[in-house]
Coordinates of C-alpha atoms in Angstrom, one line a residue:
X1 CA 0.0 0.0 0.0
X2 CA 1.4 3.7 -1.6
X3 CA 2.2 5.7 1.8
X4 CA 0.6 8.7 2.2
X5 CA 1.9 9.9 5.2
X6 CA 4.9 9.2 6.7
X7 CA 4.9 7.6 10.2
X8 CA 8.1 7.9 11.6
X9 CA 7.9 11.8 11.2
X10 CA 4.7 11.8 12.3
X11 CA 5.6 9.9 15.4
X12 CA 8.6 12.5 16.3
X13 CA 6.3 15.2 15.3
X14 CA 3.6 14.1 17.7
X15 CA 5.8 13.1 20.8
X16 CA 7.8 16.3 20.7
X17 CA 4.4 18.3 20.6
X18 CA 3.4 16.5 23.7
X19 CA 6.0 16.6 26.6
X20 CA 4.2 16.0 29.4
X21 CA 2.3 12.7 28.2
X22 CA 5.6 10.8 27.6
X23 CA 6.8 12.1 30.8
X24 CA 4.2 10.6 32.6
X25 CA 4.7 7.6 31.4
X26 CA 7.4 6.8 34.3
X27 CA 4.6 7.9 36.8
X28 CA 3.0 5.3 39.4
X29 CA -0.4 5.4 37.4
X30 CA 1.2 3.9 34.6
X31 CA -1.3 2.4 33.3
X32 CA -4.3 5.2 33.5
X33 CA -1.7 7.8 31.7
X34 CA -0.5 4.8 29.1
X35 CA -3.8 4.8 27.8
X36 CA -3.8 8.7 27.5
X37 CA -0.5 8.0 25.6
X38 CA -1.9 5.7 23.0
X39 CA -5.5 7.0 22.7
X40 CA -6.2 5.6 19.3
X41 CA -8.6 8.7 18.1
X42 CA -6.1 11.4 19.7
X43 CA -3.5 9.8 18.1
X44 CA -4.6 9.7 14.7
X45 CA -6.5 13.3 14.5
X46 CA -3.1 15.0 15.7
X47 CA -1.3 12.8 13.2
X48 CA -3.0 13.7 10.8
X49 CA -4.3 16.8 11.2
X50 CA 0.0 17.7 11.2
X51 CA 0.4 16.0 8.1
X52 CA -2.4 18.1 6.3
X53 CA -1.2 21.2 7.5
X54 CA 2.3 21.0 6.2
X55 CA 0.9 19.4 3.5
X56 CA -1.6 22.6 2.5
X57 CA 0.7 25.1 3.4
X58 CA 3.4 23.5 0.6
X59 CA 0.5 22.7 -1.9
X60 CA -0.8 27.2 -1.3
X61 CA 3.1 28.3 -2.0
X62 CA 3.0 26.3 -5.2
X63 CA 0.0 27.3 -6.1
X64 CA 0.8 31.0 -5.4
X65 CA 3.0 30.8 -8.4
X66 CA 1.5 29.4 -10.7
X67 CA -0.8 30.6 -13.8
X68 CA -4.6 31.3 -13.3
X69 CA -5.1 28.2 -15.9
X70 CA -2.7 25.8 -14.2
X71 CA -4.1 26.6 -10.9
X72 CA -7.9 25.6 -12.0
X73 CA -5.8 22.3 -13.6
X74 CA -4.4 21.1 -10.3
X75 CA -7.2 22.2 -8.5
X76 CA -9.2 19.6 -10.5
X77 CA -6.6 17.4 -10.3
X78 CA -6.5 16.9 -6.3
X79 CA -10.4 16.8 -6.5
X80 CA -10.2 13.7 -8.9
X81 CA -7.4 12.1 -6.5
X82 CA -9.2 12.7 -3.6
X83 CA -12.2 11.2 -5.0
X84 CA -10.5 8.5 -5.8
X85 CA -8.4 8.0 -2.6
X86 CA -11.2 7.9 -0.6
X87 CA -14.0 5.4 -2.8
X88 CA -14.3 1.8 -2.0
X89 CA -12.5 0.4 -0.9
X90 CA -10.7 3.8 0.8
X91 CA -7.2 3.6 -0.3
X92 CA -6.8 6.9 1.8
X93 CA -8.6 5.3 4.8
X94 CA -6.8 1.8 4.2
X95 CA -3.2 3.9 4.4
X96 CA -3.6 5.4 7.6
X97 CA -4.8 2.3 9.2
X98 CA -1.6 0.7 7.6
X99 CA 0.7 2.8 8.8
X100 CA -0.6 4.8 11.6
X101 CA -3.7 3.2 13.1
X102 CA -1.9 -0.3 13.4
X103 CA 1.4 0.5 14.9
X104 CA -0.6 2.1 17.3
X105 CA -2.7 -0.6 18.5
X106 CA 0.6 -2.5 18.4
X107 CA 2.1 -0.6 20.9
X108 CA -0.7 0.0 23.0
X109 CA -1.9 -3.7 23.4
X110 CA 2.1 -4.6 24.1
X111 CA 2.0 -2.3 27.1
X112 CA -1.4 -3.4 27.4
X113 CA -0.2 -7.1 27.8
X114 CA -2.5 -7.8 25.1
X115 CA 0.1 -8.8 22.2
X116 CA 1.6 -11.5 25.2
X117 CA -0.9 -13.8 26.5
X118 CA 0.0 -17.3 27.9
X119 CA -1.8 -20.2 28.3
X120 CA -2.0 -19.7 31.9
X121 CA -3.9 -16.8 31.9
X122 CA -7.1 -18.5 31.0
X123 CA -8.8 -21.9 32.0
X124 CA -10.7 -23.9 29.1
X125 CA -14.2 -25.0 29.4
X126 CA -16.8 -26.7 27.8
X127 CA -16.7 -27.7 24.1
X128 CA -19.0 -25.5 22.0
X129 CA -18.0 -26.5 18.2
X130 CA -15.5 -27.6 15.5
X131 CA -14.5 -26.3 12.3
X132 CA -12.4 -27.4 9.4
X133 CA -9.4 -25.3 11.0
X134 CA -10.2 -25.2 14.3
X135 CA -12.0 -26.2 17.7
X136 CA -14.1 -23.8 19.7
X137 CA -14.3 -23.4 23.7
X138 CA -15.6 -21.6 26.2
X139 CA -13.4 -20.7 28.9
X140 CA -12.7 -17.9 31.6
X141 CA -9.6 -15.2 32.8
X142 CA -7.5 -16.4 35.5
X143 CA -7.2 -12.7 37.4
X144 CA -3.9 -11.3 37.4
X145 CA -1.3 -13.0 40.0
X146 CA -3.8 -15.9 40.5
X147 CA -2.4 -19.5 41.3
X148 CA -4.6 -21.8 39.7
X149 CA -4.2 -25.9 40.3
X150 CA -3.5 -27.6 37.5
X151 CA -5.8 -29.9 38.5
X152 CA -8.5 -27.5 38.3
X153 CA -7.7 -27.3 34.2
X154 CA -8.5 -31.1 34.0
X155 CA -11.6 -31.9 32.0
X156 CA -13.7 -33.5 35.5
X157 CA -13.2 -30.3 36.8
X158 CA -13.9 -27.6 34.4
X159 CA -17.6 -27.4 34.6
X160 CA -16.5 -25.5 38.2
X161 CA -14.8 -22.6 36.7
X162 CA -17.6 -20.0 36.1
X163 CA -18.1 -20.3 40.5
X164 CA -15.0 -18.7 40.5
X165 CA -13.8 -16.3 37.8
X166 CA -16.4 -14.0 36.3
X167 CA -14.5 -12.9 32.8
X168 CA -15.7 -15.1 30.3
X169 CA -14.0 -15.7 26.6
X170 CA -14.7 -17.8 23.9
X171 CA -10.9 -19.8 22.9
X172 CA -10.6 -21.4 19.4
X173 CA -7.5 -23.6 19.3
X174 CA -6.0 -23.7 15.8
X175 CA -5.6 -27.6 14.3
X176 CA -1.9 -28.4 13.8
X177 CA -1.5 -31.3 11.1
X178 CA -4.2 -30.0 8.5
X179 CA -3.5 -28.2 5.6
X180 CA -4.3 -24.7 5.5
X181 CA -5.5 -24.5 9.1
X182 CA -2.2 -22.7 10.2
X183 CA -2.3 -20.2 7.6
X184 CA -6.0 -19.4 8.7
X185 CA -6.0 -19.0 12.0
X186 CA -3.3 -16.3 11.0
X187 CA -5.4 -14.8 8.6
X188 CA -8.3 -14.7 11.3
X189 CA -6.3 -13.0 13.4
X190 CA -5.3 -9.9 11.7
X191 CA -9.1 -9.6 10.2
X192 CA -9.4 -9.3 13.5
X193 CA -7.6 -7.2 14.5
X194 CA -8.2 -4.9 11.2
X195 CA -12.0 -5.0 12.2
X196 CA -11.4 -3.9 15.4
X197 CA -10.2 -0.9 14.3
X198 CA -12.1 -0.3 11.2
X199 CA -15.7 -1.8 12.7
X200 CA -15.3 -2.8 15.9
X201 CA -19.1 -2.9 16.5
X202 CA -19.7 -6.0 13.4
X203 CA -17.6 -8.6 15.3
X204 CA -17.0 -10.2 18.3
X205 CA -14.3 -8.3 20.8
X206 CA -11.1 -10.1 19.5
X207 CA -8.6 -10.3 22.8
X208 CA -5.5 -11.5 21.0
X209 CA -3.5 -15.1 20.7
X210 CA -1.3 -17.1 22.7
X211 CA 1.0 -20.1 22.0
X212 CA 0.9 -23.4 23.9
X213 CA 4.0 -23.7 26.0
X214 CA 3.3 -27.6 26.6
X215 CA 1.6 -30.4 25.7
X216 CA -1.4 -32.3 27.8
X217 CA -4.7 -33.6 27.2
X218 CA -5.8 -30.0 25.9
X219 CA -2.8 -28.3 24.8
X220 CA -0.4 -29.1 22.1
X221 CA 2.9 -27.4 22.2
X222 CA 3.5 -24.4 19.5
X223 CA -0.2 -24.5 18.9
X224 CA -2.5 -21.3 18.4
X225 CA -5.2 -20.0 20.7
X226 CA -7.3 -17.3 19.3
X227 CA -9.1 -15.4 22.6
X228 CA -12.1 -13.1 22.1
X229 CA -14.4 -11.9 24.7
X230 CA -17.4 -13.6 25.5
X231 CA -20.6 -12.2 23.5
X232 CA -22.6 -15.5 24.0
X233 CA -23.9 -18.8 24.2
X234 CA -25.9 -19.1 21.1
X235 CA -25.3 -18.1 17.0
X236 CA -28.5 -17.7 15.0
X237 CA -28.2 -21.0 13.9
X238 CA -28.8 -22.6 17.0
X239 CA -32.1 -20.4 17.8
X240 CA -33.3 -21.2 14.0
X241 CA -33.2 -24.9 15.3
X242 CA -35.8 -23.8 18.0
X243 CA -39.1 -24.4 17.0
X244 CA -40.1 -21.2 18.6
X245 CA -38.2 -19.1 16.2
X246 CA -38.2 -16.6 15.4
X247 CA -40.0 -15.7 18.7
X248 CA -37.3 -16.9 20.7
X249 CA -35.4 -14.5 19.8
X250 CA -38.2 -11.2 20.7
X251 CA -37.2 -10.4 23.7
X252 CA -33.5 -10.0 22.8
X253 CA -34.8 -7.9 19.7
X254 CA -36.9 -5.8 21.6
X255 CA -36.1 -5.9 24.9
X256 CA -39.7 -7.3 25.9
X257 CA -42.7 -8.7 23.9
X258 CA -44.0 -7.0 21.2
X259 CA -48.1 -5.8 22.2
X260 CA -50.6 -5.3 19.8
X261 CA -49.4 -6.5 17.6
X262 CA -50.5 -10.3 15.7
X263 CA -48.0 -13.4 15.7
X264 CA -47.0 -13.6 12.1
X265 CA -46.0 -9.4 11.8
X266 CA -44.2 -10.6 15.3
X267 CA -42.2 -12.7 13.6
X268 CA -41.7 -10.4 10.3
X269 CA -40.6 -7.7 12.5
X270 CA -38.3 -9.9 14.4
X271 CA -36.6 -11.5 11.1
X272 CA -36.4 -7.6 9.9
X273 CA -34.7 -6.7 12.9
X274 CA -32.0 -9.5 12.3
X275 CA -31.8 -9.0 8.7
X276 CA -31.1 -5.3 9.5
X277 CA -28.7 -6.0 11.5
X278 CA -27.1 -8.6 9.2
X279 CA -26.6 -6.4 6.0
X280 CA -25.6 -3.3 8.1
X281 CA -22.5 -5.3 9.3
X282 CA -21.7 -6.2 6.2
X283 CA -22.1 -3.0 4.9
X284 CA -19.2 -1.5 6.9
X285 CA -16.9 -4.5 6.5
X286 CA -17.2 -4.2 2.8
X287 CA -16.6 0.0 3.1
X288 CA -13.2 -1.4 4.9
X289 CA -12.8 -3.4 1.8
X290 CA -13.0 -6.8 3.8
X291 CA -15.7 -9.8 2.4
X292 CA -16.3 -12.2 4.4
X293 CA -17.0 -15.2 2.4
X294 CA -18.8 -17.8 4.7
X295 CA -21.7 -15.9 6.1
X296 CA -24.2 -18.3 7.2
X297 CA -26.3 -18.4 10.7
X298 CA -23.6 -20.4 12.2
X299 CA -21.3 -17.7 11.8
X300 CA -23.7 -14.7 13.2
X301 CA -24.0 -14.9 16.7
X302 CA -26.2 -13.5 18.9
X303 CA -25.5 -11.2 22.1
X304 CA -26.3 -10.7 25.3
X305 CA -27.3 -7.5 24.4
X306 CA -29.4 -8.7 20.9
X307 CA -26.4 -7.6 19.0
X308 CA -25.7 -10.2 15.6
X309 CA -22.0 -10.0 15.7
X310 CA -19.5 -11.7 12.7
X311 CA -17.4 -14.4 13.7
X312 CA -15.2 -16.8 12.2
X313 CA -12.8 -14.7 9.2
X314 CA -10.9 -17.5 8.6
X315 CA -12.0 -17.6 4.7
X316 CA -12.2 -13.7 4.7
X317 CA -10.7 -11.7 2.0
X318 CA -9.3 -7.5 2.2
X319 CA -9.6 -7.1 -1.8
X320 CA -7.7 -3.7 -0.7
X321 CA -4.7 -5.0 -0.7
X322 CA -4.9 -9.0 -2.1
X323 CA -5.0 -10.2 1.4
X324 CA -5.8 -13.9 1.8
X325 CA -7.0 -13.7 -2.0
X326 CA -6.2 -16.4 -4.5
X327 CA -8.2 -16.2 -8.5
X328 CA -8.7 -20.1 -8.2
X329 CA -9.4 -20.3 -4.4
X330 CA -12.7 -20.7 -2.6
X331 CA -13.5 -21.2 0.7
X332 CA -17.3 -21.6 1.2
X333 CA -19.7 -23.5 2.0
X334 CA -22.2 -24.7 -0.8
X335 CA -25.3 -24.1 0.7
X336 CA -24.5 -20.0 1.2
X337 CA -22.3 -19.6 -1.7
X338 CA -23.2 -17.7 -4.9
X339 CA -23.9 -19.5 -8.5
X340 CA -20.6 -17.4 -9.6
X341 CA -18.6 -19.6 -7.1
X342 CA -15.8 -17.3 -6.9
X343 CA -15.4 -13.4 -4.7
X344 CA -13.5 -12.4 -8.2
X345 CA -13.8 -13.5 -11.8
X346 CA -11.4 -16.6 -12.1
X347 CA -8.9 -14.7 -14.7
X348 CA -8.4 -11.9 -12.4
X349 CA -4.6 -12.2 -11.9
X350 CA -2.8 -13.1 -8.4
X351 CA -2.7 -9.8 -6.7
X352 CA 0.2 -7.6 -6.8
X353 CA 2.6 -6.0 -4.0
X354 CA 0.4 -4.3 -1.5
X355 CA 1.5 -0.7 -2.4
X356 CA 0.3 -1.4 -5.9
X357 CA -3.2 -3.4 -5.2
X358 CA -4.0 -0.7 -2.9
X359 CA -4.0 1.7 -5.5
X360 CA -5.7 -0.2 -8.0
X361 CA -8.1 -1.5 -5.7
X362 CA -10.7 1.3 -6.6
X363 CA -10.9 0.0 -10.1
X364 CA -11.3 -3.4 -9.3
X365 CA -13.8 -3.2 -6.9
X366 CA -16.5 -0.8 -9.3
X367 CA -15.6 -3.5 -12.1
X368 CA -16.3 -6.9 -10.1
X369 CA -18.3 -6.0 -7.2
X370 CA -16.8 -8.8 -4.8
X371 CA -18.9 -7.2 -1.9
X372 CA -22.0 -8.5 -3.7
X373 CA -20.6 -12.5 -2.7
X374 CA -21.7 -11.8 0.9
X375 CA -24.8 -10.7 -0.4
X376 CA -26.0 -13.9 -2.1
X377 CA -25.6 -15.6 1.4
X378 CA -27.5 -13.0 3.2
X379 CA -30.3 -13.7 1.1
X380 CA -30.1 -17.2 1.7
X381 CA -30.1 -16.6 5.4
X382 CA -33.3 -14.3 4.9
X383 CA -34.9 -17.1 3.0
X384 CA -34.1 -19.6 5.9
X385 CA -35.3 -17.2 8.3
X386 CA -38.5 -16.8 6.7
X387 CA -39.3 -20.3 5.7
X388 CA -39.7 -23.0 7.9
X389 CA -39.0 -26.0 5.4
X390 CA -35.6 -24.3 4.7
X391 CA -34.3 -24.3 8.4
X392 CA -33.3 -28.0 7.6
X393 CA -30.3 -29.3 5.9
X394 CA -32.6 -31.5 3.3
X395 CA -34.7 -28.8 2.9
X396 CA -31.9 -26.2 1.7
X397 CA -29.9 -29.0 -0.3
X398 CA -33.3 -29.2 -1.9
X399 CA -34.5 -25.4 -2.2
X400 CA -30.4 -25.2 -3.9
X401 CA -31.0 -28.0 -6.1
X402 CA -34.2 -26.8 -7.6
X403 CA -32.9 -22.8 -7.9
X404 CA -30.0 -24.4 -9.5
X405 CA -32.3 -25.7 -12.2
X406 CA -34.3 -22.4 -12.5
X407 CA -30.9 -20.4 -13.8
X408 CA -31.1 -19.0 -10.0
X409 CA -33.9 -17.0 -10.4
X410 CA -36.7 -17.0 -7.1
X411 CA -39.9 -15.9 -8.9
X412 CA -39.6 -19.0 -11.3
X413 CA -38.1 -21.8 -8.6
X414 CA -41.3 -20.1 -6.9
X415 CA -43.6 -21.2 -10.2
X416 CA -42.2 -24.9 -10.5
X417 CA -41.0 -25.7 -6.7
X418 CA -42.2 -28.9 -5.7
X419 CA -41.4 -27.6 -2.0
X420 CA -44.4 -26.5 0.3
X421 CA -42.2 -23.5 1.3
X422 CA -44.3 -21.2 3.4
X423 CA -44.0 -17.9 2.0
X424 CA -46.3 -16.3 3.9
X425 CA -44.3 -13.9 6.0
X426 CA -42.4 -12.6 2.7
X427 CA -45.8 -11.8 1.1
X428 CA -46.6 -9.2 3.9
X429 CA -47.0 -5.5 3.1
X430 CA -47.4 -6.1 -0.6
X431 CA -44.6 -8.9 -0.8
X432 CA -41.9 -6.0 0.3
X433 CA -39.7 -9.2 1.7
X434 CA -40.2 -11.2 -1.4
X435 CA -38.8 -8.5 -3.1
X436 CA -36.0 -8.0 -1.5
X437 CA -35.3 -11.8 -1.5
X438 CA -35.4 -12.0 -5.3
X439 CA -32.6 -9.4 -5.3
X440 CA -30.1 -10.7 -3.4
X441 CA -30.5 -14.4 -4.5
X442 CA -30.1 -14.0 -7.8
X443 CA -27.4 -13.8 -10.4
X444 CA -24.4 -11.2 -9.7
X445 CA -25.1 -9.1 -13.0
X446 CA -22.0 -8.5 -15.6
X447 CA -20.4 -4.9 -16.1
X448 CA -20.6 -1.9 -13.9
X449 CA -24.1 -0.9 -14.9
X450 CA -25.7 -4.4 -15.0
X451 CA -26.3 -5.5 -11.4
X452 CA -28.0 -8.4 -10.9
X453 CA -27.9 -8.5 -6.9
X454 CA -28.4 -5.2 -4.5
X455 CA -25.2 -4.6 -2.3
X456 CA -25.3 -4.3 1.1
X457 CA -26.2 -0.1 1.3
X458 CA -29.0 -0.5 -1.2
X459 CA -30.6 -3.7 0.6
X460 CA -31.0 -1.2 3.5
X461 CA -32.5 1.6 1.0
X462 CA -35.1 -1.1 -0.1
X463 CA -38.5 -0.3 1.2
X464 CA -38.6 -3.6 2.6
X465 CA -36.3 -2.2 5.4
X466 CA -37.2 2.0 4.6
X467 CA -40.2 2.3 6.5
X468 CA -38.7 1.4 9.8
X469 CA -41.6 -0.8 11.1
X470 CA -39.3 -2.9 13.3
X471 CA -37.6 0.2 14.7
X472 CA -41.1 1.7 15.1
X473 CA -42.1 -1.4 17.3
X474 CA -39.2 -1.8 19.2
X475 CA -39.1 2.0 20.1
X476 CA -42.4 1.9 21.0
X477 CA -42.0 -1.4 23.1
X478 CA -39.6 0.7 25.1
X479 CA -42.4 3.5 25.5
X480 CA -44.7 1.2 26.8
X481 CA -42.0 -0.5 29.0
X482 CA -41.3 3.1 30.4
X483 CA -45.1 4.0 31.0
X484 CA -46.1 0.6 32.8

């Protein structure tokens, strides 16, 4: 990725400005005045509000100079670049992250601690799930300068741990002996990290990795543990396997039960609320230039809070810059993934240094439109969401199967299915959902101005999702809560 500013200066620039913050650092509240230090939105507004100043004074003495016509000529020039700099996927954006946003977080989460984890700071629990690359756990913190018994981290004894330490996390150990599973769980890592910076609110709080320092039952020395704070118990997959949903999932929408309001709008408003939530997170990780690649309702889970949070970036992709991108790659999984199989068109070439694709990038996104592979799956979620007989795995291999045979397109698999789908809750307020269906599962469209399938920021301007209803209702759950 081109550099647009230049950090080092910036650095020296910064901590010569600011005396009496690196001073403190050797003060007793080390802590309270490191995080002063490495504020991550201080940091970067000084930075670059210096860098733009030098850089407009030099850019006015040039100009000063130079001919009325010339002037107008580089004015229109730097309006053109900065367009350009800053469209998707934010080349401008993507360069300060690189070289200023990151080094930052580096250094903060090393003094932090965060960037040196051990095994022994956490305790493993229960067995929640396994992957292709990797094997999921729940687990808990071990507080600072706490002695725990080994004994304790034996399996006939974990079920005691949440008596004791209140800090939950979710650990996913990365495999060792399967191909590709090393080089994904490092990929997951820094998508994590990128999102925390870039969209912190679309994925779960990522914590950071540790290395296994020995081998037992659990461990495996030189392995990788990936640590994020605990969100939840549940993904949407496991409430879709409720035969309650989507009600079971109301009161988390919500905050209460809906009143007044009849049981099939319940559940439209409730699968509105999710799908909202859905296509707005992938909105801002494809505005970072990030697709995710494998969204499905195993991979969306559900907060504490009602919050659908991203996991699992394993098979994510940064088209910014080529990262984990290969022409004749594709991690997916066949029930979510798109009839064009690929996120680019196979002859697209292997990416080129970083510097370089970053600058490209622009280009290649408003040509190929990778953001609209997410989409696809999103729709298929919807679909699952909506209709009961494709909550099952027969039921989507068959829905597939048949859509397949129908050159992708709903409205006629809809004419010939032999599937009783239910449809019903995508045929209220004048089919609005159906609609909106239709256009994400469907073909991807060729050229820039032949789109076949709605990205994620004109789903949301769909009036499917533009009359609010389901922020209407849960507003005015709230009022009612409030009155009563």
């Amino acid at each position: 990725m081109a550099s647009l500013v230049s950090p080092t200066a910036t650095a020296l620039r910064f901590r010569h400005s600011t005396p009496n913050l690196i001073w403190s650092i050797s003060r007793r509240n080390f802590a309270i005045k490191c995080n002063a230090l490495f504020n991550h939105n201080l940091l970067t507004y000084n930075s670059i509000h210096l860098e733009l100043e030098q850089s407009l004074s030099q850019f006015q003495h040039l100009a000063a100079d130079l001919p009325e016509v010339e002037k107008w000529g580089l004015l229109v020039l730097a309006g053109v670049s900065w367009i350009y700099l800053t469209a998707r996927p934010g080349v401008l954006v993507g360069a300060i992250d690189a070289y200023i946003s990151a080094p930052l977080q580096a250094g903060v989460d090393a003094l932090s601690g965060r960037r040196s984890l051990k095994r022994t700071d956490f305790l493993v629990g229960d067995r929640l799930g396994e992957g292709s690359f990797g094997i999921v756990y729940s687990g808990v913190v071990v507080p600072k300068n706490g002695i725990v018994d080994e004994n304790l981290r034996s399996k006939s004894r974990r079920n005691r741990i949440d008596e004791s330490f209140k800090d939950k996390v979710i650990l996913k150990k990365v495999k060792i002996g399967v191909k590709g599973a090393v080089e994904c769980g490092e990929f997951e890592e820094w998508f994590n990290y990128r999102l925390s910076r870039a969209a912190p609110e679309t994925c779960a709080e990522f914590l950071g990795s540790f290395v296994a320092d020995k081998t037992n039952t659990l461990f495996t020395k030189g392995e990788k543990w990936l640590v994020w704070k605990y969100e939840g118990d549940l993904d949407l997959g496991d409430y879709m396997k409720d035969r309650n949903f989507p009600l079971n999932l109301e009161a988390l929408m919500f905050g209460r039960v809906l009143q007044g309001v009849e049981s099939m709008e319940r559940n439209a408003l409730i699968i509105k609320q999710v799908m909202r939530q859905i296509i707005t997170s992938l909105m801002k990780i494809h505005n970072t230039g990030i697709v995710h690649r494998d969204v499905k309702p195993s991979n969306l889970v559900v907060t504490k809070k009602g919050q659908i949070k991203l996991i699992d970036f394993g098979a994510a992709t940064d088209l910014r810059i080529g990262k984990n991108y290969a022409p004749d790659r594709g991690l997916l999984d066949p029930d979510y993934c798109p009839p064009e199989l690929y996120v680019m068109p196979e002859e697209t070439p292997i990416p080129p240094p970083e510097p370089i694709a970053a600058l490209l990038s622009p280009i290649l996104w408003q040509l190929n439109s990778p953001d609209l592979f997410d989409m696809y799956s999103a729709g298929i979620v919807l679909l699952q969401m909506a209709t009961p007989g494709l909550r099952t795995a027969a039921g989507l291999k068959n829905f597939n199967n048949e859509l397949k045979g129908v050159g992708y397109d709903l409205n006629r698999w809809r004419e010939k299915t032999r599937m009783r789908a239910d449809l019903s809750i995508l045929d209220l307020d004048s089919g609005r959902g159906w609609d909106l269906a239709t256009k994400l599962v469907s073909e991807r469209g060729v050229g820039v101005f032949k789109r076949g399938r709605l990205s994620a920021a004109a789903a949301l301007r769909h009036p499917y999702f533009l009359l609010g209803a389901d922020q209407a209702a849960a507003a005015l759950s709230k009022f009612n809560f409030i009155n009563q």
